[in-house]
Amino acid sequence: MSQLETATHPETLKRVVIEPLTRVEGHGKVTLLLDEDNHVHQARLHIVEFRGFEKFIQGRPYWEIPVLVQRLCGICPVSHHLAAAKAVDMLAGARQLTPTADNLRRLLHLGQILQSHALHFFHLCSPDLLFGINDAVAHRNIVGVIADHPDLGLQGIRLRKYGQEVIRIISGKRVHGTASLPGGMNKPLSLQHRALLLADIDQIILWSKGAVDLIKKVYLTNADFHQRFAMIQSSMLSLVTADGALDLYHGGLRAKEANGEIIFDHVDYCNYPQYIHEEVKPWSYMKFPFIISKGKEVGWYRVGPLARINNCDYITTPLAEVERQQFRAHANGGLVHASLAYHWARMIEMLYAAERIKEILLDPVTTGTDIVAQGEEKLLEGIGVIEAPRGTLIHHYLVNDNGSIEKANLIVSTTNNNQAMNESIRQVAREYLDGQTLTEGLLNHIEVAVRAYDPCLSCATHALGKMPLYVELVNCEGKQVDCLVKSSTGEITKQ
Amino acid sequence: MQPEEQTITLDGQKIPFQPGQTIMDAALAAKIYIPHLCYHPEFKPHGSCRLCTVMVNGRYESACTMPAAAGQEILNNTKELNENRRALTQMLFVEGNHICPGCPKTGNCQLQAVAYYVGMLSSHYQHFYPYRDLDPSHPDYVIDFNRCILCELCVRASRDVDKKNIFAISGRGIKAHLIINSPSGKLEDTDFAVGDKAAFVCPVGAILRKRTRYTTPIGERLYDQQSIRIVGDSQQLHAGATKYGRK
Amino acid sequence: MAANKIRVATTSLAGCFGCHMSFLDIDERLLELLEHIEFDRTPLTDIKHCGPCDIGLIEGGVCNAENVHVLKEFRKNCKILIAMGACAFNGGVPALRNHYSLKECLEESYLNGVGVVNPLIPNDPEIPLLLNKVHPIHEIVKIDYFLPGCPPSGDAIWTFLNELLAGQEISLPYQAIHYD
């Protein structure tokens, strides 16, 4: 158990809560326990949401799953749709897609990466980076960015819009469309749509490059602070291609130690249960995954842009590769561990996504019409793993002979970062909050650390507490709709 | 003797009818839409969903069972009738489990299309969230009882056309539910087959072909661009009939 | 400047943030909208609690005690409360858990899951109590307007807000209303 995770005598301490966490997706809160001299004894990030997808999709036919489970998340629905689709391909016995379908899925996913990274950087985090952590609450948001830097605000809006348009064109809707079928896709890309997307892509690449330059400048201008803030040493996990390149749609699992040594490499992701387990802790609905060989105390790791840029040997697109080399050179050949370097890595990925979108659009195969592969040997177990914007995303389904889901396991990107986010806020608590009189600006330091991970807390929630012990749900006419009571043993009953 | 063409008046418009036609038949032949869910031109009318309730000479009647008669003054597309229809549709939504975002029938679903037509923006009532299971036992079809609206079209199709009598409604009132006539109660123990009429008539997502789902892209589904008033019923299209009932 | 702006608060309860994404899908029109509105509590600002507002937009149904609390805070503070999206409308996909008992759902995730270590059901006082069922928000508070869809499109939200701000009767084109 890490330092500051659990106080020895919580009953003697005062509690400070940051609730709800803002400028993140989903529901979370941070609690701090402090003694009389404001020394921090406990800091926890709680994920306060539970949805139960793993249970309620049981019994559903597997071909509904990609459309159903994308509702886990409105920011990265495409990643859930495609991770489930890859699992469903196995169930349908059609794992080998046609080249056109493969390109279309990759294009769809790159649109997702582009829009999600743009959203996170411009709409959610840029205020902290541009205005500073102590900026006034009323100003510290996208509206403030638009007011002070209208060109930059507009670029963010348009970058996100472009990614959303890629998604809309391929899946019919910007959020929660339908695209994947077992073994392929439901619609080819028309030449008109290809032309539409190509018309703007050079501008998008240029703006993406500009975003990398901006974050690099901001980061390096105050390099000591950005490197130290919420910095933790950790292992890293991501998918890489067979020759070690960055790939966000497919690959083998690679994990590196904090010092850069390989823990495992090119692992077939279908074997993930032999490498990763999840621990449950009573104070969060989000589980705590860890690498089995390292054990639950120290086996936690980080995923997402920072892990991916650290883990890959190279990037296939030219502009992003130059940026990757500069990023890595900054750590003198070692892994970059600064939490705020996530922002830098994220923008390098956005540039990669823009460059790859252009490559795929220019590939004549992309506008082909052979988009569904026929099934061969159907399996009763399907596993799909993808690099979602926030990191490695695992969907795992078992079905019966009727095609109904019997069991499901979802390890969502943000869940993989659970312990890392907790470690980061403890680091911030130690360095900036300990012994201080807590102000709003100081508490925002905690949120800045959480935001670096771009957590998707509604994705990650798979409720039950000691308090309140009694919940009564009353409708607008004052009539009781639902009532719950929790006993001292934790058992919930309905009255 | 050539009889004079007989007419009824529907919302002020004179439309012809043939002897033996119901108000619904005459309206469809004249391409006038009267909302309905349990009506299908190939089956004996049932009059159970009550959506087609119209005002005939001042009285409420179901258009699908009421014979057309010369001189009838009928109100159909009125605010009051459509508000009643909206309430009925809302009741159908809360009585079952109609989670459109996760349903393969979405975009082609007649319940959804009728709800759009009557301007349903909320379910208004308190949801029942009944516990109902799926029957995935058949190799080619899955029955999702959550979405059944008790229109009995599958019952009638299986009994009257397929001559198999596979489906039935059991229980009364709020406990009424669709059952499958086999010793196990499972579809796999019936002779239900891919070509059956009953496989095509479900207006909602309760009887669905396995695996072939989400093939029509969003934007191109039956009710994506135009109202059911214009494009007609989904199951008739599947069955190869014209958009407006019988030829 | 801010005095005559319409004050808008938004929140996501048991939703996926897809409706908020659709809100941002008005794209560049956000700049125009910001000339007429200002944000109170939303996931885009650091305002943690809703103050007096003209309009409140609610995404998601109600699945836990915290959702109920936030929903009531919004109803108390917002002159006009709008239910946005399928989950607010009828619980949406999260309401599929209503087929199971809460106990079954929790046990599947925390006791019987693949590769679960230290199986236990989280029960700390800091995490909110779950309701047995997921409920649409109109069962809890009075809702003034509904905008269905999973999510409603950016265009639908744009048209809706414009007509509302202009004091017109809301009239959306056929294609703008869908439940999926």
Coordinates of N, CA and C in Angstrom, one line a residue, chain A residues 371-460:
Chain A
I371 N -16.2 -4.8 -48.2 CA -16.1 -4.4 -46.8 C -16.5 -5.4 -45.7
V372 N -17.0 -6.5 -46.1 CA -17.3 -7.5 -45.1 C -16.7 -8.9 -45.5
A373 N -15.9 -9.4 -44.5 CA -15.3 -10.7 -44.7 C -16.2 -11.8 -44.2
Q374 N -16.2 -12.9 -44.8 CA -17.0 -14.0 -44.4 C -16.4 -14.8 -43.2
G375 N -17.3 -15.3 -42.4 CA -16.8 -16.0 -41.2 C -16.3 -17.4 -41.5
E376 N -15.4 -17.8 -40.8 CA -14.9 -19.2 -40.9 C -15.2 -20.0 -39.6
E377 N -14.2 -20.1 -38.8 CA -14.4 -20.9 -37.6 C -14.9 -19.9 -36.5
K378 N -16.1 -20.2 -36.0 CA -16.7 -19.3 -35.0 C -16.1 -19.7 -33.6
L379 N -15.8 -18.7 -32.8 CA -15.3 -19.0 -31.5 C -16.3 -18.7 -30.4
L380 N -16.2 -19.2 -29.2 CA -17.1 -18.9 -28.1 C -16.5 -17.9 -27.2
E381 N -15.3 -17.4 -27.5 CA -14.6 -16.4 -26.7 C -14.0 -15.4 -27.7
G382 N -14.3 -14.1 -27.4 CA -13.7 -13.1 -28.2 C -13.1 -12.0 -27.4
I383 N -11.9 -11.5 -27.8 CA -11.2 -10.5 -27.0 C -10.8 -9.4 -28.0
G384 N -11.1 -8.2 -27.7 CA -10.7 -7.1 -28.5 C -9.9 -6.1 -27.7
V385 N -8.7 -5.7 -28.2 CA -8.0 -4.7 -27.5 C -7.6 -3.6 -28.4
I386 N -7.7 -2.4 -28.0 CA -7.4 -1.2 -28.9 C -6.7 -0.2 -28.0
E387 N -6.0 0.8 -28.6 CA -5.5 1.9 -27.9 C -6.5 3.0 -28.0
A388 N -7.3 3.2 -27.0 CA -8.3 4.3 -27.0 C -7.5 5.6 -26.7
P389 N -8.1 6.7 -26.9 CA -7.4 8.0 -26.6 C -6.7 8.0 -25.2
R390 N -7.4 7.4 -24.2 CA -6.8 7.4 -22.9 C -6.0 6.2 -22.5
G391 N -5.8 5.2 -23.5 CA -5.0 4.1 -23.2 C -5.6 2.8 -23.6
T392 N -4.9 1.7 -23.2 CA -5.2 0.4 -23.6 C -6.6 0.0 -23.1
L393 N -7.4 -0.5 -24.0 CA -8.8 -0.8 -23.7 C -9.1 -2.2 -24.0
I394 N -9.6 -3.0 -23.0 CA -9.7 -4.4 -23.2 C -11.2 -4.8 -23.1
H395 N -11.7 -5.4 -24.1 CA -13.1 -6.0 -24.1 C -13.0 -7.5 -24.3
H396 N -13.7 -8.2 -23.4 CA -13.5 -9.7 -23.4 C -14.9 -10.3 -23.2
Y397 N -15.3 -11.1 -24.1 CA -16.7 -11.7 -24.1 C -16.6 -13.2 -24.2
L398 N -17.5 -13.9 -23.4 CA -17.7 -15.3 -23.6 C -19.2 -15.5 -24.0
V399 N -19.4 -16.3 -25.1 CA -20.8 -16.5 -25.5 C -21.1 -18.0 -25.5
N400 N -22.4 -18.3 -25.5 CA -22.8 -19.7 -25.6 C -23.2 -20.0 -27.0
D401 N -23.7 -21.3 -27.3 CA -23.9 -21.7 -28.6 C -25.0 -20.9 -29.3
N402 N -25.9 -20.2 -28.5 CA -27.0 -19.4 -29.1 C -26.5 -18.0 -29.5
G403 N -25.2 -17.7 -29.1 CA -24.7 -16.4 -29.4 C -25.0 -15.4 -28.3
S404 N -25.5 -15.8 -27.2 CA -25.8 -14.9 -26.1 C -24.5 -14.7 -25.2
I405 N -24.3 -13.5 -24.7 CA -23.2 -13.2 -23.9 C -23.4 -13.9 -22.5
E406 N -22.4 -14.7 -22.2 CA -22.4 -15.4 -20.9 C -21.6 -14.6 -19.8
K407 N -20.5 -14.1 -20.3 CA -19.7 -13.3 -19.3 C -18.9 -12.2 -20.1
A408 N -18.7 -11.1 -19.4 CA -18.0 -10.1 -20.0 C -17.0 -9.5 -19.0
N409 N -15.8 -9.1 -19.5 CA -14.9 -8.4 -18.7 C -14.4 -7.2 -19.5
L410 N -14.5 -6.0 -18.9 CA -14.0 -4.8 -19.6 C -13.0 -4.1 -18.7
I411 N -11.8 -3.9 -19.2 CA -10.8 -3.1 -18.5 C -10.6 -1.9 -19.3
V412 N -11.1 -0.8 -18.8 CA -11.2 0.4 -19.6 C -10.0 1.2 -19.3
S413 N -9.6 2.0 -20.3 CA -8.3 2.8 -20.3 C -8.1 3.4 -19.0
T414 N -9.0 4.2 -18.5 CA -8.8 5.0 -17.3 C -8.6 4.1 -16.1
T415 N -9.2 3.0 -16.1 CA -9.0 2.0 -15.0 C -7.6 1.7 -14.9
N416 N -6.9 1.5 -16.0 CA -5.5 1.1 -16.0 C -4.6 2.2 -15.3
N417 N -5.1 3.5 -15.4 CA -4.4 4.6 -14.7 C -4.8 4.9 -13.3
N418 N -5.7 4.0 -12.8 CA -6.3 4.3 -11.5 C -5.2 4.6 -10.4
Q419 N -4.3 3.6 -10.2 CA -3.3 3.8 -9.1 C -2.4 4.9 -9.5
A420 N -2.1 5.1 -10.8 CA -1.2 6.2 -11.1 C -1.8 7.5 -10.8
M421 N -3.1 7.7 -11.1 CA -3.7 9.0 -10.7 C -3.7 9.2 -9.2
N422 N -3.9 8.1 -8.5 CA -3.9 8.3 -7.0 C -2.5 8.6 -6.5
E423 N -1.5 8.0 -7.2 CA -0.1 8.3 -6.8 C 0.3 9.7 -7.1
S424 N -0.3 10.2 -8.2 CA 0.0 11.6 -8.7 C -0.6 12.6 -7.7
I425 N -1.8 12.4 -7.3 CA -2.4 13.4 -6.4 C -1.7 13.3 -5.0
R426 N -1.2 12.2 -4.6 CA -0.5 12.1 -3.4 C 0.8 12.9 -3.5
Q427 N 1.4 12.8 -4.6 CA 2.7 13.5 -4.9 C 2.4 15.0 -4.8
V428 N 1.3 15.4 -5.4 CA 0.9 16.9 -5.3 C 0.6 17.3 -3.9
A429 N -0.1 16.4 -3.2 CA -0.5 16.7 -1.8 C 0.8 16.9 -0.9
R430 N 1.7 16.0 -1.1 CA 3.0 16.1 -0.4 C 3.7 17.4 -0.7
E431 N 3.8 17.7 -2.0 CA 4.7 18.8 -2.4 C 4.1 20.2 -2.2
Y432 N 2.8 20.3 -2.5 CA 2.2 21.6 -2.6 C 1.2 21.9 -1.4
L433 N 0.6 20.9 -0.9 CA -0.5 21.1 0.1 C -0.1 20.9 1.5
D434 N 0.9 20.1 1.7 CA 1.2 19.7 3.1 C 1.6 20.8 3.9
G435 N 0.9 21.0 5.0 CA 1.2 22.1 6.0 C 0.7 23.5 5.6
Q436 N 0.0 23.5 4.4 CA -0.5 24.8 3.9 C -1.9 25.0 4.4
T437 N -2.3 26.3 4.4 CA -3.7 26.6 4.5 C -4.3 26.4 3.1
L438 N -5.3 25.5 3.0 CA -5.8 25.1 1.7 C -6.6 26.2 1.1
T439 N -6.3 26.6 -0.2 CA -7.0 27.5 -0.9 C -7.6 26.9 -2.1
E440 N -8.5 27.5 -2.8 CA -9.1 27.0 -4.0 C -8.0 26.7 -5.0
G441 N -7.1 27.6 -5.2 CA -6.0 27.4 -6.2 C -5.1 26.2 -5.8
L442 N -4.9 26.0 -4.5 CA -4.1 24.8 -4.2 C -4.8 23.5 -4.5
L443 N -6.2 23.6 -4.2 CA -6.9 22.4 -4.5 C -7.0 22.1 -6.0
N444 N -6.9 23.2 -6.8 CA -6.9 23.0 -8.3 C -5.6 22.2 -8.7
H445 N -4.5 22.4 -7.9 CA -3.3 21.6 -8.2 C -3.6 20.1 -8.3
I446 N -4.5 19.6 -7.4 CA -4.9 18.2 -7.4 C -5.6 17.9 -8.7
E447 N -6.5 18.8 -9.0 CA -7.3 18.5 -10.3 C -6.4 18.5 -11.5
V448 N -5.4 19.4 -11.5 CA -4.5 19.5 -12.6 C -3.8 18.2 -12.8
A449 N -3.4 17.6 -11.7 CA -2.7 16.3 -11.8 C -3.6 15.2 -12.3
V450 N -4.9 15.2 -11.9 CA -5.8 14.2 -12.4 C -6.1 14.5 -13.9
R451 N -6.3 15.7 -14.3 CA -6.6 16.1 -15.7 C -5.5 15.6 -16.6
A452 N -4.2 15.6 -16.2 CA -3.1 15.2 -17.1 C -3.4 13.9 -17.7
Y453 N -4.1 13.0 -16.9 CA -4.4 11.7 -17.4 C -5.6 11.6 -18.4
D454 N -6.3 12.8 -18.5 CA -7.5 12.8 -19.3 C -8.5 11.7 -18.9
P455 N -8.8 11.6 -17.6 CA -9.5 10.5 -17.2 C -10.9 10.5 -17.7
C456 N -11.4 9.3 -18.0 CA -12.8 9.2 -18.6 C -13.5 8.4 -17.5
L457 N -14.0 9.1 -16.5 CA -14.5 8.4 -15.3 C -15.8 7.7 -15.5
S458 N -16.5 8.2 -16.5 CA -17.8 7.5 -16.7 C -17.6 6.2 -17.5
C459 N -16.5 6.1 -18.3 CA -16.1 4.9 -18.9 C -15.7 3.8 -17.9
A460 N -15.1 4.3 -16.8 CA -14.3 3.4 -16.0 C -15.2 2.8 -14.9

